[in-house]
PDB file of C-alpha atoms in Angstrom:
ATOM      1  CA  MET A  26      -0.101   0.093  -0.276  1.00 59.00           C
ATOM      2  CA  LYS A  27       1.826   3.627  -1.133  1.00 67.00           C
ATOM      3  CA  TYR A  28       0.533   6.987   0.092  1.00 75.00           C
ATOM      4  CA  LYS A  29       1.913  10.411  -1.359  1.00 79.00           C
ATOM      5  CA  PRO A  30       3.432  12.391   0.635  1.00 78.00           C
ATOM      6  CA  PRO A  31       1.132  15.685   1.787  1.00 80.00           C
ATOM      7  CA  LYS A  32       1.073  18.647  -0.133  1.00 84.00           C
ATOM      8  CA  LEU A  33       1.956  21.940   2.311  1.00 91.00           C
ATOM      9  CA  MET A  34      -2.203  23.734   2.973  1.00 94.00           C
ATOM     10  CA  THR A  35      -1.436  27.146   2.278  1.00 95.00           C
ATOM     11  CA  PHE A  36      -4.344  30.001   2.517  1.00 96.00           C
ATOM     12  CA  PRO A  37      -3.969  33.785   1.287  1.00 95.00           C
ATOM     13  CA  LYS A  38      -2.558  36.050   4.036  1.00 91.00           C
ATOM     14  CA  ASP A  39      -5.230  38.957   3.738  1.00 91.00           C
ATOM     15  CA  GLU A  40      -8.640  36.289   4.007  1.00 94.00           C
ATOM     16  CA  PRO A  41     -10.925  35.587   7.552  1.00 94.00           C
ATOM     17  CA  ILE A  42     -10.028  32.400   9.386  1.00 95.00           C
ATOM     18  CA  THR A  43     -14.050  31.164   9.893  1.00 94.00           C
ATOM     19  CA  VAL A  44     -15.826  28.136  10.220  1.00 94.00           C
ATOM     20  CA  GLU A  45     -16.194  27.085   6.903  1.00 94.00           C
ATOM     21  CA  VAL A  46     -12.051  28.062   6.333  1.00 95.00           C
ATOM     22  CA  VAL A  47     -11.138  25.349   9.211  1.00 95.00           C
ATOM     23  CA  ASN A  48     -13.491  22.962   8.045  1.00 94.00           C
ATOM     24  CA  LYS A  49     -12.494  22.832   4.612  1.00 94.00           C
ATOM     25  CA  PHE A  50      -8.868  22.274   6.032  1.00 96.00           C
ATOM     26  CA  MET A  51      -9.912  19.820   8.367  1.00 95.00           C
ATOM     27  CA  GLU A  52     -11.447  17.849   5.649  1.00 93.00           C
ATOM     28  CA  LYS A  53      -8.046  17.660   3.436  1.00 94.00           C
ATOM     29  CA  HIS A  54      -6.167  16.758   6.618  1.00 95.00           C
ATOM     30  CA  LYS A  55      -8.831  13.716   7.338  1.00 93.00           C
ATOM     31  CA  LEU A  56      -7.429  12.785   3.898  1.00 93.00           C
ATOM     32  CA  GLU A  57      -4.023  12.029   5.192  1.00 94.00           C
ATOM     33  CA  VAL A  58      -4.686  10.579   8.734  1.00 94.00           C
ATOM     34  CA  ALA A  59      -4.565   6.996   6.699  1.00 94.00           C
ATOM     35  CA  ARG A  60      -1.014   7.765   5.571  1.00 95.00           C
ATOM     36  CA  TYR A  61       0.255   8.598   9.449  1.00 96.00           C
ATOM     37  CA  GLU A  62      -1.324   5.430  10.720  1.00 96.00           C
ATOM     38  CA  TYR A  63       0.093   3.227   7.897  1.00 95.00           C
ATOM     39  CA  LEU A  64       3.560   4.743   8.729  1.00 96.00           C
ATOM     40  CA  LYS A  65       2.680   5.058  12.665  1.00 96.00           C
ATOM     41  CA  ASN A  66       1.951   1.220  11.482  1.00 95.00           C
ATOM     42  CA  MET A  67       5.537   0.222   9.990  1.00 95.00           C
ATOM     43  CA  TYR A  68       7.756   1.538  13.101  1.00 96.00           C
ATOM     44  CA  ARG A  69       6.020  -0.551  15.449  1.00 95.00           C
ATOM     45  CA  GLY A  70       6.112  -3.753  13.074  1.00 93.00           C
ATOM     46  CA  PHE A  71       3.054  -4.395  11.773  1.00 93.00           C
ATOM     47  CA  MET A  72       3.795  -4.616   8.284  1.00 92.00           C
ATOM     48  CA  ASP A  73       1.699  -5.593   4.960  1.00 91.00           C
ATOM     49  CA  ILE A  74       2.982  -9.416   5.149  1.00 91.00           C
ATOM     50  CA  ASP A  75       0.199  -9.531   7.451  1.00 90.00           C
ATOM     51  CA  ASP A  76      -2.535  -8.399   5.207  1.00 89.00           C
ATOM     52  CA  GLU A  77      -1.102 -10.483   2.403  1.00 88.00           C
ATOM     53  CA  PRO A  78      -3.864 -13.516   1.060  1.00 88.00           C
ATOM     54  CA  LYS A  79      -4.361 -16.523   3.899  1.00 89.00           C
ATOM     55  CA  LYS A  80      -2.870 -20.040   2.743  1.00 85.00           C
ATOM     56  CA  ASP A  81      -4.698 -23.198   2.143  1.00 83.00           C
ATOM     57  CA  SER A  82      -5.001 -24.456   6.213  1.00 81.00           C
ATOM     58  CA  TRP A  83      -2.057 -27.489   5.382  1.00 74.00           C
ATOM     59  CA  LYS A  84       0.425 -25.336   3.851  1.00 80.00           C
ATOM     60  CA  PRO A  85       3.152 -23.193   6.393  1.00 80.00           C
ATOM     61  CA  ASP A  86       1.552 -19.335   6.969  1.00 85.00           C
ATOM     62  CA  ASN A  87       4.395 -17.842   8.614  1.00 88.00           C
ATOM     63  CA  ARG A  88       4.183 -13.525   8.347  1.00 92.00           C
ATOM     64  CA  LEU A  89       7.523 -12.574   9.273  1.00 91.00           C
ATOM     65  CA  ALA A  90       7.965  -8.797   9.954  1.00 92.00           C
ATOM     66  CA  VAL A  91      11.981  -7.781   9.970  1.00 92.00           C
ATOM     67  CA  ASN A  92      11.299  -4.045  10.947  1.00 94.00           C
ATOM     68  CA  PHE A  93      14.060  -2.122   9.135  1.00 95.00           C
ATOM     69  CA  THR A  94      12.157   1.066   9.904  1.00 96.00           C
ATOM     70  CA  LYS A  95      11.862   0.757  13.253  1.00 96.00           C
ATOM     71  CA  TYR A  96      16.295   0.462  13.037  1.00 96.00           C
ATOM     72  CA  ILE A  97      16.061   3.333  10.867  1.00 96.00           C
ATOM     73  CA  VAL A  98      14.420   5.712  12.838  1.00 96.00           C
ATOM     74  CA  ASP A  99      16.389   4.445  15.808  1.00 94.00           C
ATOM     75  CA  THR A 100      19.253   5.180  14.666  1.00 94.00           C
ATOM     76  CA  PHE A 101      19.109   8.299  12.847  1.00 93.00           C
ATOM     77  CA  THR A 102      17.936   9.636  15.722  1.00 92.00           C
ATOM     78  CA  GLY A 103      20.285   8.445  18.488  1.00 90.00           C
ATOM     79  CA  TYR A 104      23.046  10.132  15.512  1.00 89.00           C
ATOM     80  CA  PHE A 105      21.112  12.845  15.243  1.00 87.00           C
ATOM     81  CA  ASN A 106      19.622  13.656  18.918  1.00 85.00           C
ATOM     82  CA  GLY A 107      21.604  11.125  20.987  1.00 83.00           C
ATOM     83  CA  ILE A 108      23.619  14.062  22.237  1.00 84.00           C
ATOM     84  CA  PRO A 109      21.062  16.661  23.799  1.00 81.00           C
ATOM     85  CA  VAL A 110      21.657  20.445  22.539  1.00 82.00           C
ATOM     86  CA  LYS A 111      23.394  22.944  25.017  1.00 85.00           C
ATOM     87  CA  LYS A 112      22.210  26.283  25.872  1.00 86.00           C
ATOM     88  CA  THR A 113      24.008  28.704  26.562  1.00 89.00           C
ATOM     89  CA  HIS A 114      24.135  33.001  27.124  1.00 91.00           C
ATOM     90  CA  SER A 115      26.409  35.547  28.280  1.00 92.00           C
ATOM     91  CA  ASP A 116      23.705  36.746  30.635  1.00 93.00           C
ATOM     92  CA  LYS A 117      23.498  34.331  33.837  1.00 91.00           C
ATOM     93  CA  GLU A 118      19.988  35.204  34.646  1.00 93.00           C
ATOM     94  CA  ILE A 119      18.897  34.829  31.037  1.00 93.00           C
ATOM     95  CA  LEU A 120      20.934  31.433  31.499  1.00 92.00           C
ATOM     96  CA  SER A 121      18.777  30.464  34.186  1.00 93.00           C
ATOM     97  CA  LYS A 122      15.264  30.913  32.648  1.00 91.00           C
ATOM     98  CA  LEU A 123      16.574  28.945  29.727  1.00 91.00           C
ATOM     99  CA  GLN A 124      17.768  26.186  32.075  1.00 91.00           C
ATOM    100  CA  GLU A 125      14.501  26.468  33.962  1.00 90.00           C
ATOM    101  CA  PHE A 126      12.904  25.838  31.225  1.00 90.00           C
ATOM    102  CA  ASP A 127      14.529  23.242  29.871  1.00 90.00           C
ATOM    103  CA  ASN A 128      13.707  21.389  33.338  1.00 90.00           C
ATOM    104  CA  LEU A 129       9.759  22.384  33.601  1.00 90.00           C
ATOM    105  CA  ASN A 130       9.325  20.522  30.189  1.00 89.00           C
ATOM    106  CA  ASP A 131      11.886  17.854  30.339  1.00 90.00           C
ATOM    107  CA  MET A 132      13.309  19.495  27.064  1.00 88.00           C
ATOM    108  CA  GLU A 133      16.072  16.562  26.743  1.00 89.00           C
ATOM    109  CA  ASP A 134      12.875  14.258  26.208  1.00 90.00           C
ATOM    110  CA  GLU A 135      10.696  16.878  24.177  1.00 92.00           C
ATOM    111  CA  GLU A 136      13.401  17.220  21.086  1.00 92.00           C
ATOM    112  CA  SER A 137      14.187  13.614  21.568  1.00 92.00           C
ATOM    113  CA  GLU A 138      10.413  12.894  20.937  1.00 94.00           C
ATOM    114  CA  LEU A 139      10.166  15.304  18.496  1.00 94.00           C
ATOM    115  CA  ALA A 140      13.141  14.459  16.264  1.00 94.00           C
ATOM    116  CA  LYS A 141      11.355  10.675  16.159  1.00 95.00           C
ATOM    117  CA  MET A 142       7.911  11.838  14.928  1.00 96.00           C
ATOM    118  CA  ALA A 143       9.162  13.783  12.462  1.00 96.00           C
ATOM    119  CA  CYS A 144      11.403  10.556  10.932  1.00 96.00           C
ATOM    120  CA  ILE A 145       8.231   7.948  11.284  1.00 97.00           C
ATOM    121  CA  TYR A 146       5.652  10.858  10.125  1.00 96.00           C
ATOM    122  CA  GLY A 147       7.414  13.214   8.112  1.00 95.00           C
ATOM    123  CA  ARG A 148       6.440  16.480  10.619  1.00 96.00           C
ATOM    124  CA  ALA A 149       5.965  16.768  13.904  1.00 97.00           C
ATOM    125  CA  PHE A 150       4.297  19.953  15.584  1.00 97.00           C
ATOM    126  CA  GLU A 151       5.471  21.481  18.901  1.00 96.00           C
ATOM    127  CA  LEU A 152       2.620  23.409  21.361  1.00 95.00           C
ATOM    128  CA  LEU A 153       3.749  26.159  23.599  1.00 93.00           C
ATOM    129  CA  TYR A 154       0.528  26.408  26.116  1.00 91.00           C
ATOM    130  CA  GLN A 155       0.077  28.653  29.535  1.00 89.00           C
ATOM    131  CA  ASP A 156      -0.498  26.369  32.587  1.00 86.00           C
ATOM    132  CA  GLU A 157      -2.312  26.885  35.673  1.00 86.00           C
ATOM    133  CA  GLU A 158       0.356  29.135  37.253  1.00 86.00           C
ATOM    134  CA  THR A 159       1.004  30.816  34.028  1.00 84.00           C
ATOM    135  CA  LYS A 160       3.997  29.365  33.196  1.00 88.00           C
ATOM    136  CA  THR A 161       5.161  28.606  29.783  1.00 90.00           C
ATOM    137  CA  ASN A 162       4.893  24.885  28.516  1.00 92.00           C
ATOM    138  CA  VAL A 163       5.580  23.066  25.707  1.00 94.00           C
ATOM    139  CA  ILE A 164       4.529  19.242  24.308  1.00 94.00           C
ATOM    140  CA  TYR A 165       5.497  17.489  21.717  1.00 95.00           C
ATOM    141  CA  ASN A 166       2.041  16.497  19.150  1.00 96.00           C
ATOM    142  CA  THR A 167       1.809  13.842  15.741  1.00 96.00           C
ATOM    143  CA  PRO A 168       0.172  15.139  12.848  1.00 96.00           C
ATOM    144  CA  GLU A 169      -2.274  12.253  12.799  1.00 96.00           C
ATOM    145  CA  ASN A 170      -4.618  15.153  15.231  1.00 96.00           C
ATOM    146  CA  MET A 171      -2.821  18.393  14.341  1.00 97.00           C
ATOM    147  CA  PHE A 172      -2.223  19.536  10.936  1.00 97.00           C
ATOM    148  CA  MET A 173      -0.943  23.731   9.849  1.00 97.00           C
ATOM    149  CA  VAL A 174      -1.770  26.032   7.571  1.00 97.00           C
ATOM    150  CA  TYR A 175       1.102  28.559   5.661  1.00 97.00           C
ATOM    151  CA  ASP A 176       0.176  32.308   3.912  1.00 95.00           C
ATOM    152  CA  ASP A 177       0.221  32.077   0.186  1.00 93.00           C
ATOM    153  CA  THR A 178       3.093  34.464   0.182  1.00 92.00           C
ATOM    154  CA  ILE A 179       6.212  33.591  -1.577  1.00 92.00           C
ATOM    155  CA  LYS A 180       7.752  33.294   2.144  1.00 92.00           C
ATOM    156  CA  GLN A 181       5.005  30.964   3.592  1.00 93.00           C
ATOM    157  CA  GLU A 182       5.354  31.674   6.819  1.00 95.00           C
ATOM    158  CA  PRO A 183       2.676  29.788   9.421  1.00 95.00           C
ATOM    159  CA  LEU A 184      -0.868  31.329   9.209  1.00 96.00           C
ATOM    160  CA  PHE A 185      -2.756  29.088  11.731  1.00 97.00           C
ATOM    161  CA  ALA A 186      -3.061  25.861  13.267  1.00 97.00           C
ATOM    162  CA  VAL A 187      -5.520  23.184  14.237  1.00 97.00           C
ATOM    163  CA  ARG A 188      -5.838  20.497  16.501  1.00 97.00           C
ATOM    164  CA  TYR A 189      -8.989  18.275  16.869  1.00 95.00           C
ATOM    165  CA  GLY A 190     -10.045  14.704  18.213  1.00 93.00           C
ATOM    166  CA  ILE A 191     -13.271  13.301  19.372  1.00 90.00           C
ATOM    167  CA  ASP A 192     -14.459  13.410  23.128  1.00 88.00           C
ATOM    168  CA  ASP A 193     -16.614  10.547  24.741  1.00 86.00           C
ATOM    169  CA  ASP A 194     -19.412  11.907  23.417  1.00 84.00           C
ATOM    170  CA  LYS A 195     -18.657  11.683  19.658  1.00 86.00           C
ATOM    171  CA  LYS A 196     -18.473  15.069  19.865  1.00 90.00           C
ATOM    172  CA  LEU A 197     -15.516  17.239  18.312  1.00 92.00           C
ATOM    173  CA  GLN A 198     -13.604  18.876  20.417  1.00 94.00           C
ATOM    174  CA  GLY A 199     -10.003  20.942  18.989  1.00 95.00           C
ATOM    175  CA  GLU A 200      -8.863  24.315  19.194  1.00 96.00           C
ATOM    176  CA  VAL A 201      -7.678  26.661  16.153  1.00 97.00           C
ATOM    177  CA  TYR A 202      -4.104  28.679  17.186  1.00 96.00           C
ATOM    178  CA  THR A 203      -3.918  32.028  14.962  1.00 95.00           C
ATOM    179  CA  LEU A 204      -1.040  34.567  15.619  1.00 93.00           C
ATOM    180  CA  LEU A 205      -3.207  36.644  17.843  1.00 93.00           C
ATOM    181  CA  GLN A 206      -5.816  34.162  19.426  1.00 93.00           C
ATOM    182  CA  THR A 207      -6.392  30.676  20.503  1.00 94.00           C
ATOM    183  CA  ILE A 208     -10.282  29.277  19.126  1.00 95.00           C
ATOM    184  CA  LYS A 209     -12.356  26.401  21.000  1.00 95.00           C
ATOM    185  CA  ILE A 210     -14.062  24.608  18.343  1.00 95.00           C
ATOM    186  CA  SER A 211     -16.651  21.925  18.858  1.00 93.00           C
ATOM    187  CA  GLY A 212     -18.962  20.231  16.483  1.00 87.00           C
ATOM    188  CA  GLU A 213     -21.282  17.599  15.978  1.00 81.00           C
ATOM    189  CA  ASN A 214     -23.070  15.683  12.464  1.00 69.00           C
ATOM    190  CA  ASP A 215     -20.829  17.401  10.443  1.00 71.00           C
ATOM    191  CA  GLU A 216     -22.122  20.905  11.679  1.00 84.00           C
ATOM    192  CA  LEU A 217     -18.498  22.768  13.464  1.00 89.00           C
ATOM    193  CA  SER A 218     -18.623  26.028  15.088  1.00 91.00           C
ATOM    194  CA  PHE A 219     -16.368  28.335  17.143  1.00 93.00           C
ATOM    195  CA  GLY A 220     -16.127  29.460  20.868  1.00 92.00           C
ATOM    196  CA  GLU A 221     -14.358  30.489  23.811  1.00 93.00           C
ATOM    197  CA  ILE A 222     -11.426  33.132  22.606  1.00 94.00           C
ATOM    198  CA  THR A 223      -8.175  33.684  24.292  1.00 92.00           C
ATOM    199  CA  TYR A 224      -5.523  35.944  23.053  1.00 92.00           C
ATOM    200  CA  ASN A 225      -2.004  34.452  23.341  1.00 90.00           C
ATOM    201  CA  PRO A 226       0.676  35.362  25.621  1.00 87.00           C
ATOM    202  CA  TYR A 227       2.989  36.432  23.051  1.00 87.00           C
ATOM    203  CA  SER A 228       2.145  37.867  19.923  1.00 83.00           C
ATOM    204  CA  ASP A 229       2.853  35.191  17.948  1.00 90.00           C
ATOM    205  CA  LEU A 230       1.404  31.197  16.697  1.00 94.00           C
ATOM    206  CA  PRO A 231       2.379  29.054  19.185  1.00 95.00           C
ATOM    207  CA  VAL A 232       2.508  26.352  17.005  1.00 96.00           C
ATOM    208  CA  VAL A 233       6.068  24.968  15.400  1.00 96.00           C
ATOM    209  CA  GLU A 234       6.514  22.292  12.858  1.00 96.00           C
ATOM    210  CA  PHE A 235       9.504  20.252  12.738  1.00 95.00           C
ATOM    211  CA  TYR A 236      10.624  18.090   9.210  1.00 93.00           C
ATOM    212  CA  PHE A 237      13.537  17.476   7.464  1.00 88.00           C
ATOM    213  CA  ASN A 238      12.469  17.882   4.073  1.00 90.00           C
ATOM    214  CA  GLU A 239      10.306  19.989   2.415  1.00 91.00           C
ATOM    215  CA  GLU A 240       8.471  17.079   0.648  1.00 92.00           C
ATOM    216  CA  ARG A 241       7.279  15.698   4.834  1.00 93.00           C
ATOM    217  CA  MET A 242       8.583  12.883   3.879  1.00 94.00           C
ATOM    218  CA  SER A 243       9.316  10.100   6.495  1.00 95.00           C
ATOM    219  CA  ILE A 244      13.073   9.048   6.905  1.00 95.00           C
ATOM    220  CA  PHE A 245      11.733   5.418   5.941  1.00 95.00           C
ATOM    221  CA  GLU A 246       9.184   6.066   2.984  1.00 93.00           C
ATOM    222  CA  SER A 247      11.584   5.576  -0.031  1.00 92.00           C
ATOM    223  CA  VAL A 248      12.524   2.209   1.203  1.00 93.00           C
ATOM    224  CA  ILE A 249       8.699   0.392   2.422  1.00 94.00           C
ATOM    225  CA  SER A 250       8.646  -1.262  -1.196  1.00 92.00           C
ATOM    226  CA  LEU A 251      12.092  -2.867  -0.109  1.00 93.00           C
ATOM    227  CA  VAL A 252      10.774  -3.359   3.216  1.00 94.00           C
ATOM    228  CA  ASN A 253       7.555  -5.185   2.307  1.00 93.00           C
ATOM    229  CA  ALA A 254       9.704  -7.128  -0.488  1.00 92.00           C
ATOM    230  CA  PHE A 255      11.934  -8.881   2.175  1.00 92.00           C
ATOM    231  CA  ASN A 256       9.359  -9.185   4.650  1.00 93.00           C
ATOM    232  CA  LYS A 257       7.479 -11.835   2.240  1.00 91.00           C
ATOM    233  CA  ALA A 258      10.436 -12.986   0.756  1.00 89.00           C
ATOM    234  CA  ILE A 259      11.783 -14.510   4.417  1.00 89.00           C
ATOM    235  CA  SER A 260       8.837 -15.596   5.361  1.00 89.00           C
ATOM    236  CA  GLU A 261       8.462 -17.637   2.016  1.00 85.00           C
ATOM    237  CA  LYS A 262      11.682 -19.320   3.105  1.00 85.00           C
ATOM    238  CA  ALA A 263      10.958 -19.726   6.992  1.00 85.00           C
ATOM    239  CA  ASN A 264       7.757 -21.474   4.309  1.00 81.00           C
ATOM    240  CA  ASP A 265       9.971 -24.181   2.886  1.00 78.00           C
ATOM    241  CA  VAL A 266      11.985 -24.603   6.286  1.00 75.00           C
ATOM    242  CA  ASP A 267       8.347 -25.780   7.732  1.00 74.00           C
ATOM    243  CA  TYR A 268       8.337 -27.510   4.199  1.00 70.00           C
ATOM    244  CA  PHE A 269      11.293 -29.764   4.994  1.00 65.00           C
ATOM    245  CA  SER A 270      10.682 -30.230   8.213  1.00 60.00           C
ATOM    246  CA  ASP A 271       7.321 -31.681   7.536  1.00 56.00           C
ATOM    247  CA  GLN A 272       8.054 -33.882   4.898  1.00 61.00           C
ATOM    248  CA  TYR A 273       5.487 -37.032   3.792  1.00 63.00           C
ATOM    249  CA  LEU A 274       7.628 -40.059   3.912  1.00 66.00           C
ATOM    250  CA  ALA A 275       6.357 -42.540   0.399  1.00 68.00           C
ATOM    251  CA  PHE A 276       6.499 -46.398   0.618  1.00 65.00           C
ATOM    252  CA  LEU A 277       6.565 -47.228  -3.076  1.00 66.00           C
ATOM    253  CA  GLY A 278       5.756 -51.214  -3.794  1.00 65.00           C
ATOM    254  CA  ALA A 279       4.932 -52.572  -0.114  1.00 66.00           C
ATOM    255  CA  GLU A 280       1.732 -51.830   2.027  1.00 69.00           C
ATOM    256  CA  VAL A 281       2.753 -50.422   5.240  1.00 70.00           C
ATOM    257  CA  GLU A 282       0.251 -51.332   8.560  1.00 71.00           C
ATOM    258  CA  GLU A 283      -0.487 -48.472  10.947  1.00 73.00           C
ATOM    259  CA  GLU A 284       1.523 -50.192  13.758  1.00 75.00           C
ATOM    260  CA  ASP A 285       4.426 -50.379  11.512  1.00 69.00           C
ATOM    261  CA  LEU A 286       4.016 -46.641  10.661  1.00 69.00           C
ATOM    262  CA  LYS A 287       3.466 -45.703  15.114  1.00 71.00           C
ATOM    263  CA  ASN A 288       6.636 -47.706  15.091  1.00 67.00           C
ATOM    264  CA  ILE A 289       8.957 -46.235  12.508  1.00 66.00           C
ATOM    265  CA  ARG A 290       7.740 -42.513  13.565  1.00 60.00           C
ATOM    266  CA  SER A 291       8.939 -43.181  17.538  1.00 63.00           C
ATOM    267  CA  ASN A 292      11.878 -45.178  16.964  1.00 57.00           C
ATOM    268  CA  ARG A 293      12.797 -43.299  13.218  1.00 57.00           C
ATOM    269  CA  VAL A 294      13.637 -46.785  12.296  1.00 61.00           C
ATOM    270  CA  ILE A 295      12.598 -48.543   9.155  1.00 63.00           C
ATOM    271  CA  ASN A 296      13.454 -52.035   8.096  1.00 61.00           C
ATOM    272  CA  TYR A 297      11.435 -53.039   5.579  1.00 60.00           C
ATOM    273  CA  TYR A 298      11.390 -56.178   3.153  1.00 61.00           C
ATOM    274  CA  GLY A 299       9.237 -58.329   1.029  1.00 57.00           C
ATOM    275  CA  GLU A 300       9.974 -62.064  -0.763  1.00 62.00           C
ATOM    276  CA  GLY A 301      11.733 -62.781  -3.315  1.00 58.00           C
ATOM    277  CA  SER A 302      11.095 -60.310  -6.031  1.00 57.00           C
ATOM    278  CA  GLU A 303       8.746 -58.014  -4.455  1.00 57.00           C
ATOM    279  CA  ALA A 304      12.457 -57.089  -2.119  1.00 56.00           C
ATOM    280  CA  LYS A 305      13.675 -55.358  -5.237  1.00 61.00           C
ATOM    281  CA  ASN A 306      10.696 -53.151  -5.955  1.00 68.00           C
ATOM    282  CA  VAL A 307      10.275 -51.761  -2.300  1.00 69.00           C
ATOM    283  CA  ASP A 308      11.836 -47.969  -2.383  1.00 69.00           C
ATOM    284  CA  VAL A 309      11.132 -45.934   0.911  1.00 68.00           C
ATOM    285  CA  LYS A 310      11.814 -41.552   0.418  1.00 67.00           C
ATOM    286  CA  PHE A 311      10.372 -38.103   1.488  1.00 66.00           C
ATOM    287  CA  LEU A 312       8.643 -36.628  -1.105  1.00 58.00           C
ATOM    288  CA  GLU A 313      10.636 -33.225  -1.684  1.00 65.00           C
ATOM    289  CA  LYS A 314       9.813 -30.018  -4.295  1.00 63.00           C
ATOM    290  CA  PRO A 315      13.043 -28.484  -5.830  1.00 63.00           C
ATOM    291  CA  ASP A 316      14.940 -26.694  -3.187  1.00 62.00           C
ATOM    292  CA  SER A 317      14.569 -22.771  -3.932  1.00 63.00           C
ATOM    293  CA  ASP A 318      17.465 -21.646  -1.438  1.00 66.00           C
ATOM    294  CA  SER A 319      20.544 -20.451  -2.838  1.00 72.00           C
ATOM    295  CA  GLN A 320      17.559 -18.297  -5.149  1.00 70.00           C
ATOM    296  CA  THR A 321      16.023 -16.890  -2.348  1.00 71.00           C
ATOM    297  CA  GLU A 322      19.639 -16.084  -0.440  1.00 73.00           C
ATOM    298  CA  ASN A 323      20.540 -14.090  -3.557  1.00 74.00           C
ATOM    299  CA  LEU A 324      16.763 -12.188  -3.593  1.00 71.00           C
ATOM    300  CA  LEU A 325      17.079 -11.154   0.301  1.00 71.00           C
TER     301      LEU A 325
END
């Protein structure tokens, strides 16, 4: 299964951000969610091999998933962010405030999660908000329930962002973040409406998008077809091993009693003979299919 990377969402800078505008972009975002879920499942090890058609009940049917995608993401983020970002400032008071902010928000973990999400999904978001003590907090957010819209100027600067979800009553709840305001949104039966409005403590958009490339592609997105092909090949190899471990034993030219078969299975000894000319016609062997082990190894 393949999904195209999303296009950048843009909107005229001077146009009002209305309920209709937000709803239109939410519908566009919902079309991208399946891709994000697919990429997340790839990272977790749930891959296309699990959805292959089932084989007949008498055939081996291994479904092996070699999680190269997780290895790629974890290795990259380890090299990229294994050593936490160091911050310094000539003013000791400002440096103290920076350290206080980092400790409050556990920024080492925050930055690590942002890097991992950007690798998996192709993009990730960081949301700034004020807690009950009016302290500035940040939290990472996946693109599965959040998106950002940019203006249509040549700079394509962030214009507004939306975070939404469905509550326990099956109603839509969320927020729209603009340059000056945070607007509550709610909806039921596809009817969206604006609610409470609060002004941002800083005169800027309280959402930051993180991405590694302009196309917003996952770090492993270009090799998904190779990973799926590897999983299929190694699963068939495991099926071949199971087949050879459970071959049929053929007796040609002689009739074997059921009790004799039990003795052969238990003692692993075959001592069968015929009389006269019949002895030449008795043949005992395993039924085999052609071995494609070298071909499979070359493919892998």
